[in-house]
Amino acid sequence: QKRAGIVGAGIGGLATAIRLAVKGYSVDVYEGNPYPGGKLSEIKHNGYRFDAGPSLFTLPALVDELFEVAGKNPADYFTYQKLPETCRYFYEDGTRFTADSTPERLAKTIEKHLGEPAAHVLAHLQDSAKKYDVTEKLFLHRSLHRLATYFNKDALKGYLNLHKLDAFQTMNRANATRFQDPRVVQLFNRYATYNGSDPYQTPATMNIIPHLEYNIGAFFPKGGMVSITNSLVTLAEELGVRIHLNSPVEKILTQAGQISGIQVAGNSIPFDVVVSNMDVVNTFRKLLPEAKQPERILRQPKSSSALIFYWGIKKEFPELGLHNIFFSQDYAAEFATLFKQKTIHDDPTVYINITSKYEKADAPDGGENWFVMVNAPANDGQNWEELIATTRKNILEKLSRHLGENIEALLETEDLLDPRLIESRTSSSQGALYGNSSNNRFAAFLRHANFSSQFPNLFFVGGSVHPGGGVPLCLLSAKIATDMIPA
Ligand code: FAD
């Protein structure tokens, strides 16, 4: 039986472990932390439970598929429900409304609250679906870096429709042309942040993202996002995968142009195939410092990071839902601050995720678990202590003003995640949430491939490599990489 060693038990590493076990490999996963899941883990504090990282769940079929390839019934391990609403929006001019989850209802709601003709929203979502169709065939299920990707029926169809991707103007320009109300432009520009990009720089291709939320749907997993990790761990272990926690990999070992194994706690462990779920920058810099470094790819600008406060709140807010956005007054200024000045804006857009709306047990009776996040620049050695203190004050003021309540007085517990911690806990280069930024139209081609051109038995998965960051794309990276690994 061939042996595979996987570096990291993030969502990409776990999905790869499952797929390789199904392929007949004997699989060992080495995870540096005392817990699996990487960014997709949880925090518990004083009766409150928080999902630590991802909060929006799209394309659940990609999780189901892992159980199906293993011959299991997904529902025996993992269940989820489709959300009836996607997000509650709060604007600085006092406008607030709940975005419905179907295109028709969303279009009507936006027309009612913001005066934008429903037809504009419907056209936008249809366009988003077309973009998804082209991209999915061309990019999402295949390696961009293998010739076979470019010579097949689907790819050909993709080329004929490439113009639909709208890669030659920015997302903001496309949206400002389509919509008359600046608040609608702001709403749809926000989707750039789903992969840590800047709507004023990223190509309009990224208008693909609303398709996931409105045409396919947003979902909530029973037990919170962490149950994605937990159910994959259960499945992997049932398939015989050994997950070694507290086991940071120190080196990827090479011999005569091949990978021979990995080094953990000073011991060399031989493997036929090694898959790295560690950020590709740190895989090369730390585990393979003597190999040729693919500098151009490793030096690409990073996506944004985030500052998150996990607040246990001793009150319930019926006006809030599972996902809530409190927009900044000046979105262009906010993104210029993030990506040009590389700091946090004084009036940041604030996102609150409250899983206790669906899982009562996530907060004590009469309370709510608030995951409060603002976009932050990737870590460049900013003065984080000062930035965190100022931002905390700005967020509390903004939320207190909108909700008519002194929020600070309601805090029962508080935890924090910042770009430095994201970097140290998951080895993400500069604490970026989604690997490289997608702020230019070549970004897709400047992510590292899922295989190595130097070592035939080394592969890469996770948010820092093709096809990109976010839970669904990490799951797809595992599929693409495993398809290339010989049985
Ligand atoms: P990671 O989660 O990056 O984990 C890598 C693992 O490898 C870690 O466990 C790390 O400890 C381990 N590791 C690294 N180096 C070594 C080593 N040398 N030895 C052993 N182990 C090692 N995505 C969404 O889809 N929806 C969202 O709403 C969303 N929101 C987010 C919010 C936040 C705050 C964050 C942080 C991320 C968010 N994301 C979201 C992105 C999503 O979480 C990531 O894209 C995805 O979880 C990354 O998975 P990964 O496979 O790349 O592994």
XYZ file of C-alpha atoms and ligand atoms in Angstrom:
540
model
C 0.000 0.000 0.000
C 1.358 3.433 -0.943
C 1.807 5.937 1.865
C 0.749 9.594 1.773
C 1.816 12.217 4.312
C -0.238 15.393 4.614
C 1.091 18.580 6.217
C -1.798 20.294 8.038
C -5.345 19.323 9.008
C -7.059 22.405 7.563
C -10.156 21.788 5.491
C -8.015 21.184 2.373
C -5.795 18.676 4.187
C -8.756 16.762 5.645
C -10.535 16.578 2.278
C -7.326 15.330 0.635
C -6.841 12.710 3.359
C -10.361 11.371 2.711
C -9.921 11.295 -1.046
C -6.506 9.589 -0.858
C -7.782 6.997 1.631
C -10.637 6.245 -0.797
C -8.011 5.897 -3.525
C -6.318 3.173 -1.472
C -3.521 5.125 0.212
C -2.401 4.696 3.777
C -2.689 8.303 5.030
C -1.075 10.208 7.909
C -1.990 13.852 8.582
C 0.367 15.939 10.730
C -1.194 18.984 12.390
C 0.816 21.508 14.394
C -2.115 22.636 16.563
C -3.761 20.624 19.341
C -7.012 20.740 17.270
C -7.900 20.029 13.610
C -9.559 22.411 11.124
C -7.096 25.316 11.026
C -9.158 28.435 10.355
C -12.339 26.356 10.529
C -12.321 25.667 14.266
C -14.174 27.008 17.304
C -13.696 28.991 20.503
C -15.608 28.338 23.739
C -15.749 30.808 26.590
C -17.996 31.110 29.668
C -21.008 29.372 28.158
C -20.592 31.008 24.740
C -19.427 29.099 21.621
C -18.095 30.822 18.514
C -17.052 29.560 15.095
C -13.518 30.926 14.931
C -13.196 31.678 11.205
C -15.545 31.047 8.292
C -19.179 31.847 8.940
C -20.793 31.766 5.509
C -21.381 28.296 4.073
C -21.928 27.949 0.338
C -21.789 24.984 -2.066
C -22.538 22.339 0.612
C -22.626 19.700 -2.138
C -18.825 19.790 -2.100
C -18.839 18.551 1.515
C -21.512 15.933 0.757
C -19.390 14.678 -2.120
C -16.635 13.602 0.290
C -19.038 11.265 2.097
C -20.442 10.039 -1.203
C -17.031 9.131 -2.671
C -16.422 7.148 0.516
C -19.711 5.256 -0.036
C -21.440 6.889 2.961
C -24.668 8.794 3.395
C -23.693 12.442 4.108
C -26.786 13.022 6.266
C -25.570 10.370 8.712
C -22.627 12.683 9.492
C -23.478 16.232 8.591
C -26.694 18.177 8.048
C -27.438 21.760 7.094
C -30.341 23.980 6.238
C -30.850 26.539 3.504
C -31.140 30.056 4.921
C -34.393 31.935 4.300
C -32.502 35.263 4.376
C -28.903 35.989 3.444
C -27.985 39.100 5.404
C -29.396 42.079 7.310
C -28.000 45.350 5.992
C -27.611 48.585 7.963
C -26.543 51.800 6.219
C -25.236 54.998 7.785
C -28.235 56.970 6.431
C -30.517 54.857 8.645
C -31.752 52.528 5.871
C -31.985 48.919 7.000
C -33.448 45.837 5.369
C -33.150 42.072 5.238
C -31.846 40.561 1.999
C -34.000 37.621 0.948
C -32.384 34.510 -0.371
C -34.005 34.204 -3.791
C -33.252 36.527 -6.721
C -36.883 37.561 -7.206
C -37.490 38.392 -3.549
C -34.143 40.133 -3.200
C -34.863 42.274 -6.267
C -38.273 43.294 -4.868
C -36.824 44.108 -1.431
C -34.072 46.242 -2.924
C -36.597 48.042 -5.117
C -38.794 48.726 -2.080
C -36.046 49.967 0.258
C -33.524 51.534 -2.103
C -35.642 52.436 -5.150
C -33.451 50.441 -7.537
C -35.516 48.825 -10.332
C -35.875 45.092 -9.615
C -34.853 44.341 -13.211
C -31.327 45.660 -12.526
C -30.803 43.241 -9.647
C -32.235 40.321 -11.614
C -29.979 41.112 -14.587
C -26.982 41.260 -12.246
C -27.729 37.839 -10.777
C -28.319 36.311 -14.212
C -24.997 37.708 -15.323
C -23.389 36.285 -12.184
C -24.786 32.832 -13.059
C -23.302 33.052 -16.567
C -19.903 33.992 -15.156
C -20.059 31.048 -12.787
C -20.885 28.685 -15.610
C -17.832 29.774 -17.637
C -15.470 29.830 -14.654
C -16.584 26.538 -13.209
C -15.871 24.699 -16.449
C -12.561 26.374 -17.069
C -10.999 26.899 -13.665
C -12.693 25.289 -10.734
C -12.445 21.569 -11.302
C -9.103 21.375 -13.067
C -5.536 22.401 -12.720
C -4.912 25.625 -14.616
C -1.350 24.484 -15.019
C -1.816 21.301 -17.061
C -2.262 21.399 -20.792
C -5.175 18.962 -20.690
C -7.182 21.696 -18.981
C -7.094 23.712 -22.167
C -8.040 20.978 -24.632
C -11.473 19.647 -23.885
C -15.060 20.424 -24.805
C -15.847 22.368 -21.626
C -12.730 24.491 -21.917
C -13.539 25.311 -25.514
C -16.995 26.447 -24.471
C -15.300 28.484 -21.749
C -13.062 30.309 -24.254
C -15.963 31.135 -26.506
C -17.600 32.801 -23.528
C -14.548 34.387 -21.936
C -15.836 37.899 -22.690
C -18.676 37.208 -20.246
C -16.116 37.174 -17.429
C -15.760 40.950 -17.824
C -12.089 40.902 -16.791
C -11.202 44.280 -18.290
C -13.045 46.587 -15.915
C -13.190 46.697 -12.138
C -16.058 45.291 -10.118
C -16.943 48.769 -8.881
C -17.045 50.211 -12.389
C -19.319 47.421 -13.623
C -21.626 47.792 -10.629
C -21.715 51.594 -10.775
C -22.707 51.296 -14.442
C -25.457 48.768 -13.756
C -27.035 50.290 -10.627
C -28.291 53.825 -10.070
C -28.330 53.831 -6.246
C -24.890 53.972 -4.564
C -26.165 51.770 -1.713
C -26.885 48.969 -4.191
C -23.409 49.410 -5.698
C -22.001 49.126 -2.171
C -24.033 45.990 -1.469
C -22.776 44.196 -4.578
C -19.217 45.574 -4.238
C -19.059 43.849 -0.870
C -18.766 40.476 -2.591
C -15.129 41.322 -3.421
C -14.397 40.838 0.275
C -15.520 37.201 0.030
C -12.059 36.448 -1.270
C -10.272 39.286 0.466
C -10.098 41.620 -2.537
C -10.733 45.293 -3.195
C -13.835 46.035 -5.326
C -12.085 49.125 -6.703
C -9.253 46.977 -8.108
C -10.552 43.439 -8.566
C -11.898 42.621 -12.043
C -15.665 42.512 -12.558
C -15.196 38.743 -12.991
C -15.647 38.591 -9.212
C -19.311 39.487 -9.738
C -19.522 35.721 -10.007
C -19.779 35.486 -6.213
C -23.394 36.631 -5.570
C -24.479 33.676 -7.725
C -23.437 31.342 -4.936
C -25.504 33.119 -2.310
C -28.657 33.949 -4.244
C -28.960 31.408 -7.071
C -27.518 28.371 -5.273
C -28.071 29.473 -1.693
C -26.442 30.202 1.645
C -26.601 27.441 4.236
C -26.115 26.859 7.936
C -24.625 23.590 9.196
C -26.255 22.039 12.246
C -23.882 22.624 15.159
C -22.200 25.579 13.426
C -19.411 25.773 10.857
C -17.094 23.676 13.019
C -19.262 20.637 12.331
C -17.803 20.644 8.786
C -14.385 20.013 10.336
C -15.690 17.570 12.931
C -17.634 15.471 10.445
C -14.661 15.274 8.057
C -12.412 14.179 10.930
C -14.906 11.428 11.814
C -15.079 10.253 8.207
C -11.294 10.376 7.736
C -10.714 8.328 10.885
C -13.339 5.783 9.831
C -11.399 5.396 6.593
C -8.256 4.626 8.582
C -6.568 8.044 8.281
C -4.285 8.787 11.245
C -4.472 12.445 12.348
C -1.474 13.386 14.499
C -2.216 16.560 16.495
C 0.514 18.687 18.146
C 2.832 17.525 15.359
C 4.354 20.421 13.448
C 6.185 19.292 10.318
C 9.731 20.673 10.369
C 10.948 19.709 6.918
C 9.870 18.122 3.689
C 12.693 15.702 2.860
C 14.086 15.358 -0.646
C 16.317 12.820 -2.318
C 17.447 12.727 -5.942
C 14.788 15.142 -7.178
C 11.936 13.388 -5.362
C 10.253 13.884 -2.014
C 11.306 11.092 0.316
C 9.225 12.000 3.365
C 8.812 14.553 6.116
C 10.503 15.366 9.389
C 8.455 15.633 12.591
C 10.029 16.118 16.047
C 13.425 15.328 14.583
C 12.267 12.003 13.092
C 12.300 11.281 9.370
C 9.114 9.557 8.205
C 9.161 8.092 4.676
C 6.250 8.714 2.296
C 5.574 7.951 -1.368
C 3.569 11.164 -1.770
C 3.478 14.366 0.314
C 0.640 16.913 0.150
C 1.113 20.290 1.813
C -1.948 22.040 3.225
C 0.375 24.612 4.779
C 0.341 28.010 3.077
C 2.493 27.609 -0.047
C 4.729 30.567 0.845
C 5.683 29.009 4.175
C 5.874 25.510 2.686
C 8.693 26.735 0.455
C 10.315 29.176 2.882
C 10.225 26.949 5.972
C 9.907 23.317 4.898
C 11.805 23.415 1.584
C 14.284 26.288 1.994
C 16.854 24.592 -0.224
C 14.479 23.948 -3.128
C 14.103 26.455 -5.957
C 11.643 29.095 -4.690
C 8.909 30.098 -7.179
C 9.525 33.768 -6.278
C 7.056 35.415 -8.639
C 4.178 33.423 -7.171
C 5.352 33.606 -3.573
C 5.689 37.388 -3.737
C 2.204 38.166 -5.016
C 0.300 40.671 -2.868
C -1.856 39.020 -0.242
C -5.597 39.153 0.303
C -6.936 41.117 3.236
C -6.889 39.719 6.741
C -9.368 40.433 9.530
C -9.764 41.622 13.064
C -12.379 39.660 14.981
C -13.874 40.247 18.398
C -15.761 37.307 19.872
C -18.211 38.963 22.220
C -20.578 37.168 24.583
C -23.516 39.617 24.788
C -25.994 39.393 27.655
C -29.027 40.520 25.662
C -30.980 39.392 22.613
C -31.395 41.631 19.563
C -34.408 40.597 17.465
C -33.415 43.133 14.793
C -30.258 41.093 14.105
C -30.037 37.827 12.175
C -27.363 35.200 11.530
C -25.434 37.506 9.156
C -25.456 41.288 9.607
C -23.564 44.092 7.882
C -23.170 47.650 9.143
C -21.750 49.499 6.149
C -19.210 52.294 6.262
C -20.305 55.689 4.969
C -17.509 55.879 2.390
C -16.649 52.486 0.899
C -14.002 53.827 -1.511
C -12.138 55.473 1.383
C -12.397 52.284 3.441
C -10.751 50.164 0.717
C -8.091 52.767 -0.081
C -7.219 52.714 3.635
C -7.061 48.903 3.648
C -5.133 48.212 0.464
C -3.110 51.422 -0.099
C -2.410 52.742 3.406
C -2.538 49.162 4.769
C -4.399 50.068 7.899
C -7.980 49.904 9.250
C -10.442 52.661 8.373
C -11.894 54.742 11.233
C -15.407 53.956 10.029
C -15.042 50.284 9.076
C -17.806 48.092 7.662
C -18.714 45.808 10.561
C -19.926 42.236 10.055
C -21.673 40.389 12.900
C -22.345 36.667 12.785
C -24.650 35.268 15.483
C -24.975 31.486 15.367
C -27.139 31.454 18.524
C -29.957 32.645 16.236
C -29.956 29.035 14.947
C -28.188 27.136 17.721
C -29.641 28.255 21.049
C -26.946 26.350 22.940
C -24.240 28.643 21.517
C -25.128 31.320 24.126
C -26.607 31.285 27.633
C -30.343 32.038 27.936
C -31.097 35.658 27.097
C -27.685 36.137 25.461
C -26.131 36.037 21.977
C -22.685 35.034 20.673
C -21.430 37.872 18.488
C -18.576 37.222 16.063
C -17.721 40.811 15.123
C -15.359 41.184 12.187
C -13.830 44.057 10.256
C -11.524 43.768 7.269
C -7.883 44.383 8.127
C -4.781 44.576 5.955
C -2.421 41.612 5.773
C 0.253 41.776 8.460
C 3.117 44.052 7.462
C 4.243 44.797 11.001
C 1.626 47.481 11.671
C 1.228 48.738 15.239
C -1.536 46.230 15.959
C -1.982 47.047 19.665
C -2.844 50.628 18.830
C -4.970 49.696 15.791
C -6.950 47.125 17.764
C -7.693 49.582 20.594
C -8.844 52.311 18.180
C -10.889 49.914 16.054
C -12.573 48.357 19.086
C -13.677 51.815 20.206
C -14.908 52.717 16.692
C -16.876 49.467 16.361
C -18.509 49.871 19.779
C -19.530 53.435 18.945
C -20.935 52.469 15.561
C -22.937 49.493 16.846
C -24.190 51.375 19.905
C -25.414 54.194 17.670
C -27.200 51.852 15.211
C -28.747 49.630 17.877
C -29.553 52.360 20.427
C -27.833 50.473 23.225
C -24.484 50.750 25.038
C -22.933 47.582 23.637
C -19.798 47.703 25.782
C -21.963 47.439 28.915
C -23.428 44.180 27.561
C -20.116 42.355 27.051
C -19.816 39.242 29.177
C -16.856 37.620 27.458
C -14.306 38.813 24.945
C -11.745 37.058 22.752
C -9.762 38.354 19.838
C -8.254 37.178 16.555
C -5.944 39.481 14.595
C -3.691 39.080 11.536
C -0.683 38.143 13.691
C -2.636 35.380 15.437
C -4.064 34.088 12.156
C -0.473 33.898 10.916
C 0.900 32.162 14.002
C -2.042 29.756 14.431
C -2.433 28.595 10.835
C 0.879 29.544 9.225
C -0.910 31.812 6.722
C 1.590 34.136 5.104
C 0.972 37.626 6.594
C -2.229 36.354 8.188
C -4.085 36.691 4.861
C -7.493 34.988 4.961
C -7.474 33.843 1.340
C -3.836 33.556 0.174
C -3.024 35.895 -2.708
C -5.368 38.778 -3.413
C -7.457 38.702 -6.579
C -6.848 42.370 -7.230
C -5.648 41.922 -10.783
C -6.967 39.976 -13.701
C -3.989 37.615 -13.807
C -4.391 36.546 -10.165
C -5.873 33.167 -11.081
C -2.707 32.381 -13.031
C -0.400 33.590 -10.267
C -1.572 31.147 -7.636
C 0.633 28.111 -7.187
C -0.491 24.967 -8.989
C -1.758 21.966 -7.030
C 1.388 20.060 -8.039
C 5.100 20.846 -7.936
C 7.085 21.262 -11.127
C 10.284 20.354 -9.211
C 9.211 17.254 -7.289
C 6.880 14.799 -9.048
C 5.460 13.434 -5.764
C 4.725 16.768 -4.029
C 1.250 18.359 -4.158
C -0.415 21.464 -2.692
C -3.937 22.086 -1.394
C -5.735 24.795 0.585
C -6.571 28.462 0.345
C -3.147 29.679 -0.817
C -3.077 27.631 -4.054
C -5.317 27.024 -7.079
C -8.293 27.572 -7.287
C -8.152 29.943 -4.260
C -9.351 30.680 -0.722
C -12.658 30.018 1.006
C -14.042 26.668 2.113
C -15.540 25.568 -1.261
C -12.376 26.349 -3.229
C -10.170 24.608 -0.649
C -12.376 21.526 -1.044
C -11.964 21.759 -4.819
C -8.169 22.045 -4.466
C -8.224 18.667 -2.698
C -10.203 17.160 -5.544
C -7.905 18.547 -8.251
C -4.739 17.466 -6.408
C -6.024 13.962 -5.643
C -7.085 13.455 -9.261
C -3.444 14.059 -10.264
C -1.987 11.622 -7.734
C -1.600 8.158 -9.266
C -3.495 5.350 -7.487
P -6.046 26.343 6.988
O -7.325 26.567 7.697
O -5.224 27.501 6.585
O -5.204 25.363 7.890
C -3.896 24.978 7.618
C -3.544 23.982 8.706
O -2.219 23.536 8.503
C -3.586 24.620 10.105
O -4.334 23.794 10.954
C -2.120 24.705 10.507
O -1.928 24.577 11.898
C -1.554 23.523 9.757
N -0.131 23.664 9.505
C 0.501 24.692 8.876
N 1.816 24.456 8.830
C 2.035 23.258 9.416
C 3.190 22.465 9.662
N 4.398 22.852 9.274
N 3.025 21.279 10.300
C 1.795 20.830 10.690
N 0.667 21.554 10.492
C 0.788 22.750 9.856
N -14.229 30.997 3.963
C -15.510 30.782 3.588
O -15.770 29.925 2.723
N -16.536 31.490 4.152
C -16.309 32.425 5.118
O -17.255 33.022 5.645
C -14.974 32.684 5.525
N -14.705 33.590 6.493
C -13.464 33.598 7.075
C -13.259 34.353 8.232
C -12.051 34.305 8.895
C -11.845 35.104 10.150
C -11.011 33.486 8.394
C -9.701 33.367 9.130
C -11.185 32.774 7.212
C -12.425 32.823 6.547
N -12.670 32.067 5.379
C -13.945 31.914 4.930
C -11.571 31.392 4.678
C -11.476 29.931 5.051
O -11.477 29.803 6.441
C -10.172 29.376 4.518
O -10.039 29.617 3.116
C -10.063 27.866 4.722
O -10.569 27.455 5.971
C -8.582 27.526 4.607
O -8.410 26.143 4.655
P -7.027 25.506 4.334
O -7.281 24.125 3.852
O -6.216 26.389 3.447
O -6.295 25.367 5.740
